[in-house]
XYZ file of C-alpha atoms in Angstrom:
675
model
C 81.463 8.970 -12.368
C 80.528 8.671 -9.073
C 81.635 5.310 -7.549
C 79.460 2.946 -6.000
C 79.523 1.443 -2.346
C 81.443 -1.173 -1.452
C 78.717 -4.650 -0.053
C 79.524 -4.226 3.764
C 77.266 -6.476 6.201
C 73.409 -5.021 6.779
C 74.407 -5.335 10.625
C 77.245 -2.405 10.808
C 76.196 0.555 11.825
C 79.073 2.655 9.573
C 79.461 2.719 5.797
C 82.636 2.906 4.302
C 83.646 6.173 5.382
C 82.067 7.089 9.321
C 79.492 9.957 9.041
C 77.989 11.196 12.173
C 76.635 14.617 14.200
C 74.926 15.564 11.131
C 72.849 18.883 11.345
C 70.097 20.260 11.033
C 68.441 16.509 12.456
C 65.758 17.018 14.723
C 65.872 13.442 17.339
C 67.893 11.438 14.236
C 65.288 12.775 12.047
C 62.139 11.952 13.906
C 60.750 15.330 13.370
C 61.493 17.929 10.626
C 64.214 20.761 11.192
C 62.642 23.955 10.027
C 62.854 26.323 6.588
C 61.536 29.100 4.682
C 61.960 29.535 1.179
C 65.087 31.019 0.073
C 66.808 30.780 3.507
C 70.398 29.815 3.948
C 70.049 26.936 6.101
C 73.548 25.941 7.067
C 74.739 22.154 7.383
C 77.255 20.225 8.895
C 78.554 16.879 9.688
C 80.979 15.238 11.047
C 82.885 12.544 8.506
C 86.384 10.509 8.755
C 88.187 8.333 7.226
C 91.301 6.085 7.435
C 94.836 6.675 6.818
C 95.427 9.799 4.740
C 93.849 10.057 1.817
C 91.701 13.277 1.065
C 87.972 12.710 1.808
C 85.486 14.958 0.306
C 81.960 15.562 1.575
C 78.636 16.613 0.335
C 75.470 17.596 1.274
C 72.874 16.369 -1.202
C 68.872 18.545 -1.052
C 65.914 17.283 -2.746
C 62.779 18.762 -3.179
C 59.581 17.498 -1.819
C 59.176 15.839 -5.426
C 62.494 13.746 -4.663
C 65.687 14.846 -7.395
C 67.835 16.676 -6.650
C 67.654 20.152 -6.208
C 71.058 21.115 -5.080
C 74.642 19.212 -4.316
C 76.883 21.754 -1.918
C 80.065 20.389 -1.539
C 81.480 20.998 2.548
C 84.314 22.586 3.779
C 86.361 21.909 6.662
C 85.614 23.856 9.730
C 88.972 23.326 10.954
C 91.993 20.834 11.126
C 92.077 18.132 12.613
C 88.286 18.054 13.243
C 87.154 15.678 10.552
C 84.485 18.392 10.664
C 82.510 19.527 7.553
C 80.295 22.832 7.245
C 78.061 24.883 4.820
C 74.251 25.489 3.528
C 71.487 25.251 0.673
C 68.716 26.687 0.168
C 65.646 25.454 -0.680
C 63.120 27.616 -2.960
C 59.656 26.717 -2.590
C 57.324 24.975 0.668
C 57.085 21.883 1.078
C 58.912 18.635 3.063
C 62.076 18.167 1.267
C 65.146 15.948 2.671
C 69.015 15.923 2.265
C 71.762 14.058 2.868
C 75.391 13.765 3.688
C 77.629 11.768 1.389
C 81.227 10.983 1.716
C 83.403 9.849 -0.292
C 87.398 9.083 -1.875
C 88.346 12.555 -3.687
C 90.410 10.894 -5.922
C 91.452 14.226 -7.746
C 92.145 15.956 -3.918
C 94.915 12.571 -3.434
C 96.429 12.819 -6.555
C 96.832 16.281 -6.333
C 98.471 16.883 -2.400
C 101.367 13.733 -2.979
C 101.542 15.498 -6.578
C 102.616 18.406 -5.152
C 105.025 16.948 -2.520
C 106.234 14.498 -3.996
C 107.493 16.138 -7.504
C 108.487 19.225 -4.931
C 110.995 16.814 -3.529
C 111.520 14.915 -6.640
C 110.189 11.525 -5.502
C 107.852 9.482 -8.400
C 108.051 12.331 -10.384
C 107.161 10.570 -13.322
C 104.410 7.892 -11.451
C 102.540 11.440 -10.153
C 102.480 12.915 -13.850
C 101.357 9.596 -15.203
C 98.866 9.104 -12.909
C 97.243 12.290 -12.500
C 97.333 12.204 -16.799
C 95.403 8.768 -15.883
C 92.973 10.314 -13.420
C 92.046 13.181 -15.671
C 92.067 11.435 -19.099
C 89.488 8.869 -17.385
C 87.275 12.479 -16.346
C 87.370 13.343 -19.155
C 85.932 10.362 -20.622
C 83.049 10.292 -18.821
C 80.077 11.171 -21.004
C 77.834 12.706 -17.916
C 79.997 15.579 -17.606
C 79.600 18.659 -20.042
C 81.134 19.322 -22.556
C 83.098 21.501 -21.533
C 84.554 19.643 -18.519
C 85.380 17.169 -20.760
C 87.384 19.201 -22.473
C 89.412 21.110 -19.859
C 90.477 17.343 -18.265
C 91.262 16.377 -21.833
C 93.533 19.250 -22.057
C 95.113 18.644 -18.589
C 95.493 15.015 -19.585
C 96.935 16.119 -22.486
C 99.341 18.184 -20.684
C 100.400 16.425 -18.086
C 101.633 13.248 -20.201
C 103.549 14.956 -22.882
C 107.240 15.010 -21.938
C 108.126 17.190 -23.898
C 107.672 20.076 -21.339
C 109.359 20.856 -18.799
C 107.603 18.950 -15.430
C 106.847 22.197 -13.411
C 104.945 22.851 -16.949
C 103.486 19.392 -16.925
C 101.945 19.296 -13.501
C 100.485 22.874 -13.640
C 98.333 21.992 -16.638
C 97.253 19.385 -13.909
C 96.498 22.205 -11.659
C 94.862 25.436 -13.907
C 92.358 27.002 -12.784
C 90.059 25.884 -15.103
C 90.824 22.308 -13.855
C 90.359 23.725 -10.352
C 86.342 24.980 -11.512
C 85.616 21.825 -12.942
C 86.614 20.001 -10.244
C 84.806 22.516 -8.169
C 81.775 21.665 -9.909
C 81.472 17.867 -10.401
C 84.293 16.315 -8.172
C 86.353 12.989 -8.693
C 84.500 10.338 -6.633
C 84.455 6.877 -5.811
C 83.841 4.892 -2.691
C 80.322 7.021 -1.836
C 78.637 6.506 0.864
C 75.423 8.076 2.372
C 72.969 8.676 5.413
C 69.699 8.244 4.933
C 67.706 11.457 4.263
C 66.822 13.538 6.581
C 63.448 15.652 6.180
C 63.645 18.997 6.045
C 59.708 21.241 5.930
C 60.379 24.303 3.878
C 56.764 26.028 5.212
C 55.952 29.710 3.850
C 57.078 33.097 4.282
C 54.520 34.088 7.131
C 55.564 31.180 9.332
C 59.186 32.815 10.471
C 59.447 36.674 8.912
C 57.303 39.210 9.079
C 56.567 42.526 11.317
C 53.383 41.676 13.898
C 51.137 44.717 15.121
C 48.492 43.261 18.713
C 45.625 45.561 18.893
C 42.316 45.387 20.626
C 39.722 45.921 18.097
C 36.952 47.036 20.809
C 39.473 49.624 21.793
C 39.606 51.161 18.365
C 37.179 53.107 17.955
C 35.604 53.102 21.516
C 34.392 56.156 22.973
C 33.352 57.489 26.495
C 30.343 60.087 27.159
C 31.460 62.567 29.382
C 28.488 63.623 31.365
C 27.491 59.439 32.089
C 31.137 58.259 32.013
C 29.690 54.891 29.951
C 31.750 53.599 27.305
C 31.008 53.183 24.091
C 32.540 49.667 22.116
C 34.897 49.842 19.138
C 33.537 47.376 16.436
C 35.272 45.827 13.449
C 34.643 48.707 10.819
C 36.054 51.282 13.401
C 38.853 49.222 13.890
C 39.480 49.415 10.294
C 40.701 52.514 10.213
C 43.250 51.608 12.368
C 44.576 49.253 9.518
C 46.566 51.887 6.695
C 48.489 53.581 10.198
C 49.617 49.693 11.169
C 50.516 48.955 7.528
C 52.585 52.752 7.198
C 54.609 51.548 10.143
C 55.509 48.333 7.462
C 53.846 45.316 9.636
C 53.186 42.112 8.391
C 50.630 41.029 10.673
C 47.796 42.634 12.418
C 47.069 40.375 15.721
C 43.400 40.186 17.000
C 42.798 39.012 21.233
C 39.798 37.333 21.255
C 36.822 38.425 18.957
C 34.287 36.207 20.502
C 31.729 36.962 23.423
C 32.473 37.221 27.002
C 30.771 35.967 29.757
C 29.392 37.988 32.848
C 30.027 35.286 35.742
C 33.194 36.105 37.855
C 33.948 38.896 34.745
C 37.011 40.913 35.986
C 37.208 44.616 36.446
C 39.754 46.916 35.917
C 43.238 45.579 36.468
C 41.612 42.352 37.195
C 39.702 43.192 39.958
C 36.710 40.851 41.328
C 34.684 43.539 41.344
C 32.763 44.265 37.676
C 31.157 47.623 37.227
C 27.732 46.981 34.688
C 29.496 49.206 31.865
C 33.172 46.865 31.830
C 33.305 44.799 28.824
C 35.558 41.590 30.544
C 38.662 39.830 29.362
C 38.193 38.547 25.826
C 39.959 35.121 27.290
C 37.212 34.937 28.979
C 35.324 33.104 26.288
C 31.404 32.015 26.123
C 28.212 33.769 26.918
C 24.348 33.001 26.435
C 26.181 34.859 22.396
C 27.351 32.030 21.740
C 31.509 30.137 22.307
C 34.628 29.877 20.133
C 32.394 29.922 16.986
C 30.860 33.201 17.680
C 31.455 36.485 17.712
C 31.295 39.480 19.972
C 28.169 41.166 19.582
C 29.246 44.679 20.093
C 32.214 44.148 17.317
C 30.120 43.513 14.781
C 28.674 39.859 12.662
C 30.639 37.588 10.611
C 29.907 40.367 7.409
C 31.975 42.939 9.513
C 34.527 40.423 10.040
C 34.958 39.565 6.871
C 35.083 43.202 5.533
C 37.482 44.210 8.180
C 39.897 40.161 6.846
C 39.331 41.790 3.363
C 40.385 45.287 3.699
C 43.193 44.756 5.586
C 44.248 42.186 2.476
C 44.199 45.468 0.227
C 46.713 46.805 2.869
C 49.225 43.850 2.571
C 48.280 42.776 6.524
C 47.217 39.422 7.155
C 44.925 38.983 10.754
C 46.044 36.818 13.006
C 43.559 35.804 14.872
C 44.265 34.814 19.620
C 42.982 30.509 19.570
C 42.366 30.293 23.629
C 41.708 27.180 23.872
C 39.882 28.120 27.421
C 35.906 29.205 28.705
C 34.270 31.101 30.483
C 31.329 29.770 33.048
C 29.085 30.761 30.991
C 30.188 29.087 27.873
C 27.965 27.205 26.046
C 30.202 23.781 26.483
C 30.163 24.205 29.963
C 26.581 22.959 29.923
C 26.900 20.625 27.236
C 30.315 19.323 27.903
C 31.312 18.761 31.626
C 34.002 16.480 30.609
C 35.609 18.922 29.135
C 36.608 20.608 32.137
C 37.914 19.554 35.598
C 35.133 18.846 38.171
C 36.584 19.445 42.073
C 35.965 17.654 44.751
C 33.294 19.702 45.566
C 30.941 19.648 42.466
C 32.895 22.795 41.493
C 34.976 23.375 38.082
C 38.638 24.624 38.485
C 39.276 27.628 37.337
C 42.362 28.411 35.821
C 45.285 29.316 38.365
C 49.188 30.800 37.654
C 50.505 31.520 41.284
C 49.688 34.162 42.676
C 47.829 35.293 39.562
C 44.386 33.819 40.075
C 41.551 33.606 36.747
C 38.004 33.060 38.413
C 36.508 33.848 34.747
C 38.326 31.114 33.101
C 37.699 27.337 33.378
C 40.690 25.505 31.458
C 39.949 22.430 29.794
C 40.436 19.192 30.374
C 42.268 16.690 27.589
C 41.925 13.452 29.106
C 38.344 12.959 29.860
C 36.696 12.791 26.243
C 39.873 13.441 24.015
C 38.563 12.610 20.925
C 35.106 14.855 21.342
C 37.523 17.796 22.218
C 39.815 17.525 19.500
C 37.267 17.360 16.997
C 35.585 20.401 18.318
C 38.562 22.652 18.383
C 39.469 21.545 14.920
C 35.990 22.048 13.851
C 36.567 25.580 15.968
C 39.836 26.397 13.589
C 38.230 25.366 10.115
C 35.706 27.837 10.439
C 37.573 30.810 11.162
C 39.908 29.445 7.560
C 37.302 29.398 5.687
C 36.761 33.098 7.114
C 40.178 34.198 5.688
C 42.323 33.349 9.003
C 45.519 31.614 8.197
C 47.840 32.481 11.442
C 46.017 31.921 14.743
C 48.143 32.933 17.832
C 47.613 30.077 20.687
C 47.113 31.245 24.492
C 48.939 28.896 26.552
C 49.663 25.766 24.227
C 51.839 25.042 27.141
C 49.080 24.155 29.608
C 47.416 20.952 27.124
C 48.684 17.814 25.937
C 51.618 18.424 23.124
C 50.228 14.510 21.159
C 46.613 16.974 21.061
C 48.798 20.086 18.907
C 50.942 17.521 16.906
C 47.581 16.336 15.790
C 45.500 19.199 15.665
C 48.405 21.316 13.319
C 48.916 17.891 11.172
C 45.588 17.334 10.830
C 45.234 21.920 9.533
C 47.695 21.182 7.791
C 47.375 18.759 5.577
C 43.941 20.299 3.950
C 45.604 23.787 4.603
C 49.778 24.190 4.070
C 50.157 27.726 4.758
C 48.227 28.145 7.923
C 50.426 28.965 10.851
C 50.216 28.535 14.628
C 51.768 30.703 17.108
C 52.915 29.344 20.593
C 52.491 31.726 22.990
C 54.349 29.496 25.445
C 56.026 31.523 28.048
C 57.744 28.225 30.222
C 60.132 25.563 30.767
C 62.420 25.203 27.693
C 62.008 21.567 27.954
C 58.242 21.942 26.860
C 58.948 25.332 24.641
C 61.243 22.731 22.618
C 58.736 20.593 22.558
C 55.633 22.576 20.752
C 58.268 23.330 18.165
C 58.583 19.575 17.724
C 55.235 19.364 17.554
C 54.809 21.515 15.060
C 54.300 25.123 15.612
C 55.849 27.526 13.496
C 56.996 29.826 15.345
C 56.750 30.302 19.157
C 57.398 33.945 21.882
C 60.032 33.429 23.400
C 62.170 35.218 26.914
C 63.341 38.079 25.276
C 61.560 39.771 27.014
C 63.763 39.489 29.873
C 67.151 39.346 28.070
C 68.343 43.047 28.884
C 72.363 42.604 29.374
C 74.670 42.378 26.681
C 75.418 39.259 28.867
C 71.794 37.609 28.606
C 71.120 39.109 25.382
C 74.349 37.147 23.119
C 73.498 33.898 25.364
C 69.786 34.397 23.959
C 70.929 35.122 20.244
C 73.630 32.282 20.726
C 70.489 29.928 21.417
C 67.877 30.833 19.224
C 70.001 30.882 16.697
C 72.435 27.782 16.757
C 70.939 25.506 19.343
C 67.548 26.186 18.246
C 67.606 26.924 15.178
C 66.159 23.778 13.627
C 63.060 22.695 15.335
C 62.125 26.777 16.985
C 61.457 30.207 15.134
C 61.423 32.713 18.030
C 58.442 36.613 17.170
C 60.525 38.625 19.178
C 57.557 40.696 21.148
C 58.982 43.920 22.708
C 56.037 43.972 25.424
C 52.730 42.123 25.553
C 49.894 43.734 27.534
C 50.865 40.877 30.171
C 54.410 42.167 29.937
C 55.452 45.533 30.634
C 59.136 44.625 32.079
C 60.901 46.259 34.834
C 63.549 47.547 31.410
C 60.539 48.812 29.604
C 58.621 50.919 32.838
C 61.895 53.061 34.539
C 64.501 53.125 30.888
C 62.456 56.123 29.440
C 62.302 56.236 25.711
C 66.050 55.070 25.219
C 64.712 52.059 26.605
C 61.769 51.750 23.598
C 64.822 51.921 20.942
C 66.864 49.955 22.330
C 64.226 46.870 21.972
C 63.136 48.263 18.946
C 66.428 47.405 17.826
C 67.010 43.988 18.722
C 63.854 42.552 18.558
C 64.064 44.014 14.821
C 67.401 43.157 13.883
C 67.648 40.213 15.869
C 65.645 37.759 14.085
C 63.177 37.687 11.032
C 59.884 37.312 12.932
C 59.566 40.220 15.292
C 56.039 41.867 17.482
C 54.485 45.423 19.080
C 51.130 45.446 20.956
C 49.282 48.689 20.401
C 50.858 52.080 22.937
C 54.231 50.841 22.911
C 54.885 53.823 20.175
C 53.507 55.529 22.636
C 56.025 54.768 25.357
C 52.989 53.705 27.735
C 55.177 51.873 30.517
C 53.553 53.082 33.793
C 52.395 49.080 35.568
C 50.086 48.037 38.058
C 52.101 48.076 41.561
C 53.599 44.883 41.963
C 52.992 43.625 38.761
C 55.158 43.539 35.267
C 51.371 44.473 33.103
C 50.102 48.004 32.170
C 48.188 49.515 35.011
C 44.517 50.095 33.552
C 45.140 46.980 31.290
C 43.390 46.958 27.950
C 42.492 43.108 28.816
C 39.808 44.708 31.212
C 39.003 48.328 29.934
C 38.471 49.512 27.119
C 41.626 52.371 25.876
C 41.510 55.527 23.524
C 44.428 56.829 21.894
C 45.035 59.613 20.052
C 47.205 58.232 17.631
C 48.325 60.891 15.176
C 48.094 63.882 17.611
C 50.833 62.020 19.183
C 52.981 61.815 16.125
C 52.176 65.266 15.259
C 53.711 66.532 18.206
C 56.726 63.892 18.125
C 55.889 61.936 21.364
C 55.388 58.589 19.074
C 57.858 56.057 18.267
C 56.425 55.538 15.107
C 58.828 56.990 13.439
C 61.204 54.789 14.380
C 59.760 51.418 13.883
C 58.651 52.377 9.729
C 62.249 53.485 9.747
C 63.205 49.404 11.191
C 60.472 47.704 9.471
C 62.198 49.821 6.215
C 65.150 48.487 7.106
C 64.078 44.759 7.807
C 62.071 45.037 3.918
C 65.156 46.502 2.193
C 67.951 43.558 3.604
C 67.427 39.796 2.625
C 70.361 38.956 5.265
C 67.367 40.031 8.625
C 65.721 37.100 6.362
C 66.990 34.656 7.815
C 67.868 33.317 11.511
C 70.466 31.107 11.471
C 72.664 33.665 10.394
C 73.898 35.510 13.365
C 77.466 36.618 14.722
C 78.629 37.838 17.649
C 81.559 40.471 17.747
C 83.151 41.710 20.770
C 83.442 45.221 22.325
C 85.625 46.664 25.426
C 82.496 47.808 26.881
C 79.859 45.235 28.892
C 76.820 47.725 27.670
C 77.607 47.868 23.932
C 76.065 44.200 22.068
C 77.468 43.717 18.649
C 76.553 41.590 16.261
C 76.211 40.545 12.174
C 73.945 39.256 9.738
C 75.254 38.634 6.470
C 73.680 36.482 3.574
C 74.764 36.136 -0.059
C 72.349 36.380 -2.798
C 70.799 34.051 -5.582
C 72.921 37.064 -7.801
C 75.923 36.168 -6.160
C 76.357 39.359 -4.227
C 76.351 39.651 -0.848
C 74.406 41.764 2.388
C 75.991 42.482 5.753
C 74.685 44.318 8.520
C 76.319 45.465 11.611
C 74.228 46.098 14.237
C 75.611 48.142 17.658
C 73.672 49.022 20.365
C 73.887 50.248 23.925
C 71.440 48.223 25.921
C 72.001 50.611 28.828
C 68.708 53.092 28.245
C 70.898 55.336 31.477
C 73.979 56.447 29.908
C 76.371 57.670 26.826
C 78.782 54.483 26.215
C 82.110 54.904 24.132
C 84.344 51.814 23.505
C 86.313 49.942 20.928
C 84.634 47.341 18.534
C 86.569 44.389 17.693
C 84.908 42.583 14.167
C 85.127 39.197 13.104
C 85.876 39.569 9.526
C 86.637 36.111 8.107
C 82.629 36.075 9.739
C 81.573 38.938 8.449
C 82.857 37.646 4.460
C 83.264 40.777 2.843
C 84.988 40.747 -0.854
C 88.444 41.437 -1.255
C 87.455 44.393 -3.419
C 85.915 46.033 -0.099
C 88.578 47.068 1.433
C 90.754 49.734 0.950
C 94.937 50.561 1.023
C 94.380 50.647 4.625
C 92.152 47.845 5.410
C 88.889 49.691 5.562
C 85.353 48.949 4.137
C 82.947 51.771 4.220
C 79.976 51.283 6.148
C 76.361 53.813 5.520
C 74.273 53.890 9.175
C 70.506 53.361 7.946
C 69.352 55.093 11.117
C 71.551 58.361 11.720
C 72.909 58.456 7.135
C 76.182 59.249 8.332
C 78.930 57.129 6.796
C 82.732 55.951 8.077
C 85.614 54.184 7.374
C 85.488 50.325 9.579
C 88.092 47.911 9.804
C 89.130 45.256 12.623
C 89.028 48.035 15.344
C 86.651 50.872 15.312
C 85.847 53.299 17.603
C 82.371 53.949 19.101
C 80.206 56.484 21.087
C 76.587 55.832 21.711
C 74.583 57.933 23.708
C 71.132 55.951 24.574
C 69.339 59.406 24.868
C 70.357 60.552 21.930
C 70.568 57.333 19.249
C 71.141 53.827 21.657
C 72.506 51.717 18.014
C 73.992 52.300 14.548
C 72.594 49.732 12.045
C 75.373 50.092 9.497
C 75.280 48.400 5.526
C 78.645 47.447 4.504
C 78.834 49.607 1.218
C 79.370 47.375 -1.627
């Protein structure tokens, strides 16, 4: 039965046993740590005590209703460190909480002392008597199960039976049955507990899923061969692309802004200042005489057409994510109706967006300092309008250019009424701002993954997202965007596209692809890291079926990666990534491991040649302790069986393994440890 903490003066910061450095805790509990249903959440703490008696440490998980859902005993993370670790698994969305408890481990203390003293012939009868008393009290504890009470009664009688030999009596108090009962419910005294720390559990799509971005106006667009004039695609023609996206295993279709586009300062091809009469302009230059953020571009169709598009996506198991770009073209109704929502310069002009050397003359940024209440209410109205039309995911453009307080308010306000709405931050900015946006409530964020290409860079990046930032930041590993075509993809050939897809799909629970990636589109605008003939400023025709029929498409490979993701729960968690070591600077090795509800384990080992220009061979050294493999998987030589989920080959692996990966043929192994 748990003991009570003795009275301690309130002004003291420590309880009976000091507990510090608890994780996952964000800024002392000021913001909730993030989690997903069924996610294995590592929990750690530092706990210590005076003297040499045994200390027990537990993590207690409370449901949103405040009931104890799990009590997990933490294990020592190393002799002398006083650092303890374990994991719990919340089951459903809601605002959960947890505490850390430290307590005097009565049985552990007796067990340790009895083994030492009895072996040395010191206080033999006294140690046996103390053990009998301890387990006898546990047997009388009516709060314990009848099975455990019977186990303790038998053990106590055995310890007290002077007719038996001493080793036999001691063995009665240390039997497997006793240890199992203690593991189920320890014998605790002087329980010290921390405060409750918040843990926000959100729905799967808040941190798991595969995203596919495409422009609806390009799907079904066609060009008159005689006049050169384009006819825009629309929601009805774009819906014809949805089965292909679903067939590749994607979960989310992300649409750039679908609103009317301004005419003033409209950009032409490749961001030029000279737009022709048939140039459609950038979808991010929102607003015209046809309306603003609460309207649909006439070329795309009506709200009825949009609703049908969302419904068709749902039939195929896809959610639609809509872009939320809080900015306006000079023609947006807001400019005339609410000039205070923008920044007026000394010469009377409204400041347009700039990211030197880039200039966006067709876009006016919003200014939240002049009328924060009025502008905030308007954005909330717009968001609620699209929620009413079936949108539960918003990809937010450049959130780092707006006040963080606004996002905390907006996301909180929306999630109060619609707890399943997800916001993705498109924030390529300073780490401090990215962290702040995660704390403010963004369910996930773009990251600097696209620019992390070497083994060293990737190891640092994966450590950051899976360990340091994981309590408050969920990365969405997009491999490309209309604005991001890295030199790695420009010059790495087809192997580079495979490599980046494997890293993104296996490295994090959420990843994304912008249309054209599967066609190996890699030609950049000179001097820029973005596509030539950028789809942001013009229509793009692609023949998906023909490319796949002719073997010019990465779609089958992407499909296989998404099949692997769906089949293996180890890939659904963020914090279970472990780095391993290879003898080659270009061979990255990591594993993902998860213990399932039925006690079985899902373990994958990913080995990637991150050099797209070569064949590499090396030795891969695995940390077997981190893999946590069951002893029954090993043969007499210490080997276990792995199946390559890409090639279909199988091998015997162990601590050290020879690997050869030719990027031109297949740059990666995705190895599943056979059960």
